[in-house]
PDB file of C-alpha atoms in Angstrom:
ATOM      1  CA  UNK A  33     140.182 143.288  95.576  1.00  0.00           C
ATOM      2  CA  UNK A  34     140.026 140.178  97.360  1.00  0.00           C
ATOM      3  CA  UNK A  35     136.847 140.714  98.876  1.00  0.00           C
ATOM      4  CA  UNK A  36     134.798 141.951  95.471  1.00  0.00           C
ATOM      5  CA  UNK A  37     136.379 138.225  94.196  1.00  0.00           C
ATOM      6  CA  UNK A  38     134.602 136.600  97.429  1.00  0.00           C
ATOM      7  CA  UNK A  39     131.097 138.885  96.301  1.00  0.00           C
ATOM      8  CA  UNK A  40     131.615 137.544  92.818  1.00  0.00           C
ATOM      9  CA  UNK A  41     132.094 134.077  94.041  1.00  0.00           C
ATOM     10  CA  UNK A  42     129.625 133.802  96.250  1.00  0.00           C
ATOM     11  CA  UNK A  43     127.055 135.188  94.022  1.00  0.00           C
ATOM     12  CA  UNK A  44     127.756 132.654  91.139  1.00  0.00           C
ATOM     13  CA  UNK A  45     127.042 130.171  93.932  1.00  0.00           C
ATOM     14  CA  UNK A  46     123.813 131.447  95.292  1.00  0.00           C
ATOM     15  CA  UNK A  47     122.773 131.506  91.735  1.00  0.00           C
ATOM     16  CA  UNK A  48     123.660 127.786  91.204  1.00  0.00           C
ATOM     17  CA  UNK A  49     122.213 126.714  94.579  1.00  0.00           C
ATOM     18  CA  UNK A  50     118.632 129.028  93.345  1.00  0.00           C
ATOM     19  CA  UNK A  51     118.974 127.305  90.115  1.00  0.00           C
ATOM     20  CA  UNK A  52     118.992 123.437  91.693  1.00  0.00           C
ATOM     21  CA  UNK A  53     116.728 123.895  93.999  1.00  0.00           C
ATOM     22  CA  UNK A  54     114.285 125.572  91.011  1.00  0.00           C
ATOM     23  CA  UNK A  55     115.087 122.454  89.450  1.00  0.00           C
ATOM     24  CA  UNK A  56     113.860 120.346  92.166  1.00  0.00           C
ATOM     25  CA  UNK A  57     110.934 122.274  92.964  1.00  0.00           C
ATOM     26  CA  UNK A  58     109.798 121.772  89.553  1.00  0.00           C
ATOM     27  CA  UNK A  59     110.388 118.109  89.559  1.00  0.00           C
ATOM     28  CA  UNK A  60     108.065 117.836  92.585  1.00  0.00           C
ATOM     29  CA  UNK A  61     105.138 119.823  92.040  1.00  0.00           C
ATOM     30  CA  UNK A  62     105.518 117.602  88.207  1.00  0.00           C
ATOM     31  CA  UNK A  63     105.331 114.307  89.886  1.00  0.00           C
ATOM     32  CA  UNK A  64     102.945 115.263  92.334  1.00  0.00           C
ATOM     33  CA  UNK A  65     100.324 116.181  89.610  1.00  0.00           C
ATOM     34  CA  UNK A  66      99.872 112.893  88.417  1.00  0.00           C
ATOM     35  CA  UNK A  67      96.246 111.756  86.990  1.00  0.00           C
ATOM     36  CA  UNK A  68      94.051 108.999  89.042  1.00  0.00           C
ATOM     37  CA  UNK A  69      92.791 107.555  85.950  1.00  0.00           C
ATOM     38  CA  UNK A  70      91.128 104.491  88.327  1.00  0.00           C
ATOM     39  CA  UNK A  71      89.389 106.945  89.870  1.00  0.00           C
ATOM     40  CA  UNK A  72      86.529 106.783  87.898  1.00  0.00           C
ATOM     41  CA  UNK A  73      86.139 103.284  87.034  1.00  0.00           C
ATOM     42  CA  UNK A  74      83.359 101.135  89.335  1.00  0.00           C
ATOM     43  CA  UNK A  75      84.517 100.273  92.714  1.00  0.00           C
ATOM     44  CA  UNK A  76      83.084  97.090  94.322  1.00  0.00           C
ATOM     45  CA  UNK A  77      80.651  97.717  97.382  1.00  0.00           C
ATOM     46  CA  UNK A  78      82.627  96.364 100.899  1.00  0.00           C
ATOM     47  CA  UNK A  79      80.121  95.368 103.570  1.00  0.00           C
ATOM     48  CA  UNK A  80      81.594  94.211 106.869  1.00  0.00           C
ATOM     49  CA  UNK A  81      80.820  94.718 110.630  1.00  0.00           C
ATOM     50  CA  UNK A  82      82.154  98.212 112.654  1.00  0.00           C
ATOM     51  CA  UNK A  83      82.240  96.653 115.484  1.00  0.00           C
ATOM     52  CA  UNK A  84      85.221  94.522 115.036  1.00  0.00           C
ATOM     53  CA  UNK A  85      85.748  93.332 118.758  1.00  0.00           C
ATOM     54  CA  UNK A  86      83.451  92.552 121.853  1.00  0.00           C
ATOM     55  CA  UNK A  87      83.317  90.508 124.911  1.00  0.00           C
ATOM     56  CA  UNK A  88      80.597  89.207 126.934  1.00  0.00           C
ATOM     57  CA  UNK A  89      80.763  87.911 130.533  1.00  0.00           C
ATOM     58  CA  UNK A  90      77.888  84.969 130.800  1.00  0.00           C
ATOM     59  CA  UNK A  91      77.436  83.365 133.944  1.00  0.00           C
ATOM     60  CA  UNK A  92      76.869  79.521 134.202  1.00  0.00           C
ATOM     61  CA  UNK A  93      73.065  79.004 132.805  1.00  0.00           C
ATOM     62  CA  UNK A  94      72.595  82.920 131.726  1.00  0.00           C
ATOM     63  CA  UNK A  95      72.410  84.744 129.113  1.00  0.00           C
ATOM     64  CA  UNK A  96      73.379  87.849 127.562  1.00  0.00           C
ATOM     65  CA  UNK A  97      73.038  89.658 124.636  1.00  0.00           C
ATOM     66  CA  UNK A  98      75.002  92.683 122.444  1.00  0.00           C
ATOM     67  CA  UNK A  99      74.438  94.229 118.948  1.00  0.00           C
ATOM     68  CA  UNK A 100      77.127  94.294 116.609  1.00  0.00           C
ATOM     69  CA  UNK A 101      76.971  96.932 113.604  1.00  0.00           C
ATOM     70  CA  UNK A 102      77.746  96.195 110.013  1.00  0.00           C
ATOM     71  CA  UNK A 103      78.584  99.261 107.541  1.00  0.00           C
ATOM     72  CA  UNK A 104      78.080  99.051 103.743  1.00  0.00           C
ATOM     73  CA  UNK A 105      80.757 101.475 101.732  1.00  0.00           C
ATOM     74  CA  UNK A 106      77.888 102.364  99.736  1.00  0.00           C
ATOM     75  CA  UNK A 107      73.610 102.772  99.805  1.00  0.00           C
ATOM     76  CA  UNK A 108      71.741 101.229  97.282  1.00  0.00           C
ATOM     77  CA  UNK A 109      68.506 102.007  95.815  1.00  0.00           C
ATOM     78  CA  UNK A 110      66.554  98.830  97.341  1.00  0.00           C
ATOM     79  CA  UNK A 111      66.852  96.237 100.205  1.00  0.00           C
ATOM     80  CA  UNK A 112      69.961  94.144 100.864  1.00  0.00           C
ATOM     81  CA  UNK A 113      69.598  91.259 103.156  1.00  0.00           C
ATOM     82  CA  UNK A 114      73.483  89.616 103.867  1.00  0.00           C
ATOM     83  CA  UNK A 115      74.297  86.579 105.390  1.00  0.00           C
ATOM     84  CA  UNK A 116      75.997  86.525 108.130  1.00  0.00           C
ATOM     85  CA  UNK A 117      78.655  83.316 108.911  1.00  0.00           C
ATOM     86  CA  UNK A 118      81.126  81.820 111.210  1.00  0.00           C
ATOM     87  CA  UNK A 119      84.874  81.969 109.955  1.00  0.00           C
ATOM     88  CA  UNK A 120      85.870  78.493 110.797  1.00  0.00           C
ATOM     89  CA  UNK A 121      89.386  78.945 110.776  1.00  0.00           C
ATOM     90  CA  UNK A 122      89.193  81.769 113.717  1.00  0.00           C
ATOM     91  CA  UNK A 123      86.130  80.271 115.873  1.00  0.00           C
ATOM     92  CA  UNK A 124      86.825  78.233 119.174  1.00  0.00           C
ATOM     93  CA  UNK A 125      83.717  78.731 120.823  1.00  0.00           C
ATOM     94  CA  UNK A 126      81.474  75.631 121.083  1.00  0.00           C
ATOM     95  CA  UNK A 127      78.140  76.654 119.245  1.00  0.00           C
ATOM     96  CA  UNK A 128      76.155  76.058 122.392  1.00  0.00           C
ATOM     97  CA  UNK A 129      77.571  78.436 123.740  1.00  0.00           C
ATOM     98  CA  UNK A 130      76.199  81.254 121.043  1.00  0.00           C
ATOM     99  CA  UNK A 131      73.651  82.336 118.354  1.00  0.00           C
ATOM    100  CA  UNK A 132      73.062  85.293 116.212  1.00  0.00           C
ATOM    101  CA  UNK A 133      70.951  86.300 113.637  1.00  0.00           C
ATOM    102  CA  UNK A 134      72.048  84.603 110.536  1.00  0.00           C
ATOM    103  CA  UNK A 135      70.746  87.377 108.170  1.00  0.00           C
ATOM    104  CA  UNK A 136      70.707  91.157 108.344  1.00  0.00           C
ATOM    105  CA  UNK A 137      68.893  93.229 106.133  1.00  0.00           C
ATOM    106  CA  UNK A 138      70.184  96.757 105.072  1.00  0.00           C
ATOM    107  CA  UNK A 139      67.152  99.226 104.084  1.00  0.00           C
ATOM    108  CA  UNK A 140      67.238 100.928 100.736  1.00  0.00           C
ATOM    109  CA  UNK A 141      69.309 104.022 100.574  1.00  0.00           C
ATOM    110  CA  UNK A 142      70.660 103.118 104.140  1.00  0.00           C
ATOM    111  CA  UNK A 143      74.616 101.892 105.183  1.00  0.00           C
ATOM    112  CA  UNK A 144      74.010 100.953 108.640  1.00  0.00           C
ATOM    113  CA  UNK A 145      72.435  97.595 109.681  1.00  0.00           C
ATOM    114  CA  UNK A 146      72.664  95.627 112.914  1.00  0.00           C
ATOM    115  CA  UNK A 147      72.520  91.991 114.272  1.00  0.00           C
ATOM    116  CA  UNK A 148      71.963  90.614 117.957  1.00  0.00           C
ATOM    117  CA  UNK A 149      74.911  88.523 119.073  1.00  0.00           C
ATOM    118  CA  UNK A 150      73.797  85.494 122.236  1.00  0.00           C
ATOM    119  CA  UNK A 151      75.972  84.008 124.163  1.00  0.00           C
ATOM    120  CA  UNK A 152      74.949  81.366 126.892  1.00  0.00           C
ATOM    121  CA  UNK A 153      76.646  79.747 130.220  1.00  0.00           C
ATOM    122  CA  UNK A 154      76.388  76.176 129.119  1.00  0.00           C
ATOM    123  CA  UNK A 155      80.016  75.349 128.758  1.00  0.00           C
ATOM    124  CA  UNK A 156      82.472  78.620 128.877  1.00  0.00           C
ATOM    125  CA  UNK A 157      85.698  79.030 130.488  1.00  0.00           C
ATOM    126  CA  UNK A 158      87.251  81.665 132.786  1.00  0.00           C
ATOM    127  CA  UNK A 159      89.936  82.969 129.617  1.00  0.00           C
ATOM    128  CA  UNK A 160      86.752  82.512 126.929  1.00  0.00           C
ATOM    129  CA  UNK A 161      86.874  81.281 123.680  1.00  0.00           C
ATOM    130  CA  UNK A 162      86.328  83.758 120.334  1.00  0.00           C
ATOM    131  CA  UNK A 163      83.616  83.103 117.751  1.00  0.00           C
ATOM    132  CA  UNK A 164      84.423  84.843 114.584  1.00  0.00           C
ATOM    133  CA  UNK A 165      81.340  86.025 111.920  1.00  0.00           C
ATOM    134  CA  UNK A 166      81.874  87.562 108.999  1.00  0.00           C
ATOM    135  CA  UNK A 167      79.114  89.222 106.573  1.00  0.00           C
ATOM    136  CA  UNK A 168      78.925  86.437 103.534  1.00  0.00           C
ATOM    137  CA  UNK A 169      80.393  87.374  99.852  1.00  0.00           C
ATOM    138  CA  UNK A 170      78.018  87.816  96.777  1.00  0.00           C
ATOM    139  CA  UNK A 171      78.222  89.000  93.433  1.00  0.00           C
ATOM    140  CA  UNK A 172      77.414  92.414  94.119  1.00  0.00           C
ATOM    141  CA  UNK A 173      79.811  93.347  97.370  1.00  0.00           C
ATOM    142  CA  UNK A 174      82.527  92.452  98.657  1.00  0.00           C
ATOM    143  CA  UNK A 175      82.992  90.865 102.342  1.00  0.00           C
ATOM    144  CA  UNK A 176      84.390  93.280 104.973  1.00  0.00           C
ATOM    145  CA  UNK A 177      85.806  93.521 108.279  1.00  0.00           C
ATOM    146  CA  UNK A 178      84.936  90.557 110.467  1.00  0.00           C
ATOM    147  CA  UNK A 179      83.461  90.712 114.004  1.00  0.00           C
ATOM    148  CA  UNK A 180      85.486  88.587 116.275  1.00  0.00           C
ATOM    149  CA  UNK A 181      83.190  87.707 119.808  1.00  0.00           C
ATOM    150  CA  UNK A 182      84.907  86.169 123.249  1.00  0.00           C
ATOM    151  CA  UNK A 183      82.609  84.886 125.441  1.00  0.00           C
ATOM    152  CA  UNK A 184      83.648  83.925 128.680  1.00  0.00           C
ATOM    153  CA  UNK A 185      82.511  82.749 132.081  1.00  0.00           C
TER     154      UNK A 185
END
């Protein structure tokens, strides 16, 4: 007798533990089918540079070059041309030490643009100092990622 009682009670519990976890199984797949209602609405083009880091070695009275790539979250239908500007706040380098091409022009129904980054040996240090650039906001994108550039002797 005592072990139909244990069948009996055990089964009322396996039954309670299906019915919770039923429970919760419904709650999640509930919540999880929630609507994306912003989805839809107009999202504001980002344009910033891919190539967030780089370093270039200049000797004393050289030069050297690199390209840094910029990346537009979306193509348009015609020509962009961005400016391109030094973040104040995050740049150390002397600006005779550096130039780069102050616009950049992303073809029609094209992401991918590119500018040429200079540094010079006129007055570097062994550790380097970082010049940051940033593409320039307008009223139709947004400003990305920034490219941050050490240039060092």
């Amino acid at each position: 007798a005592k072990s139909w009682l244990l069948i009996i009670i055990n089964s009322t519990k396996m039954k309670k533990i299906n019915i919770i976890f039923a429970i919760v199984a419904l709650a999640l797949i509930t919540i999880s089918c929630e609507t994306y209602d912003d989805y839809e609405k107009p999202r504001e083009i980002v344009v910033g540079f891919t190539t967030s880091t780089a370093t270039l070695t200049v000797a004393d009275g050289e030069e050297k070059t690199t390209t840094l790539n910029i990346f537009s979250s979306e193509a348009t239908n015609a020509d962009r041309t961005l400016n391109v500007v030094v973040v104040e706040g995050d740049t150390e380098l002397a600006s005779e030490n550096y130039t780069f091409d102050s616009t950049v022009t992303i073809p029609a129904n094209e992401r991918e643009a590119s500018i040429e980054f200079t540094g010079f040996g006129v007055s570097l240090t062994e550790e380097g100092e970082v010049v940051t650039l940033r593409i320039q906001r307008d009223g139709s994108y947004v400003s990305g990622g920034p490219a941050a550039v050490t240039v060092k002797n």
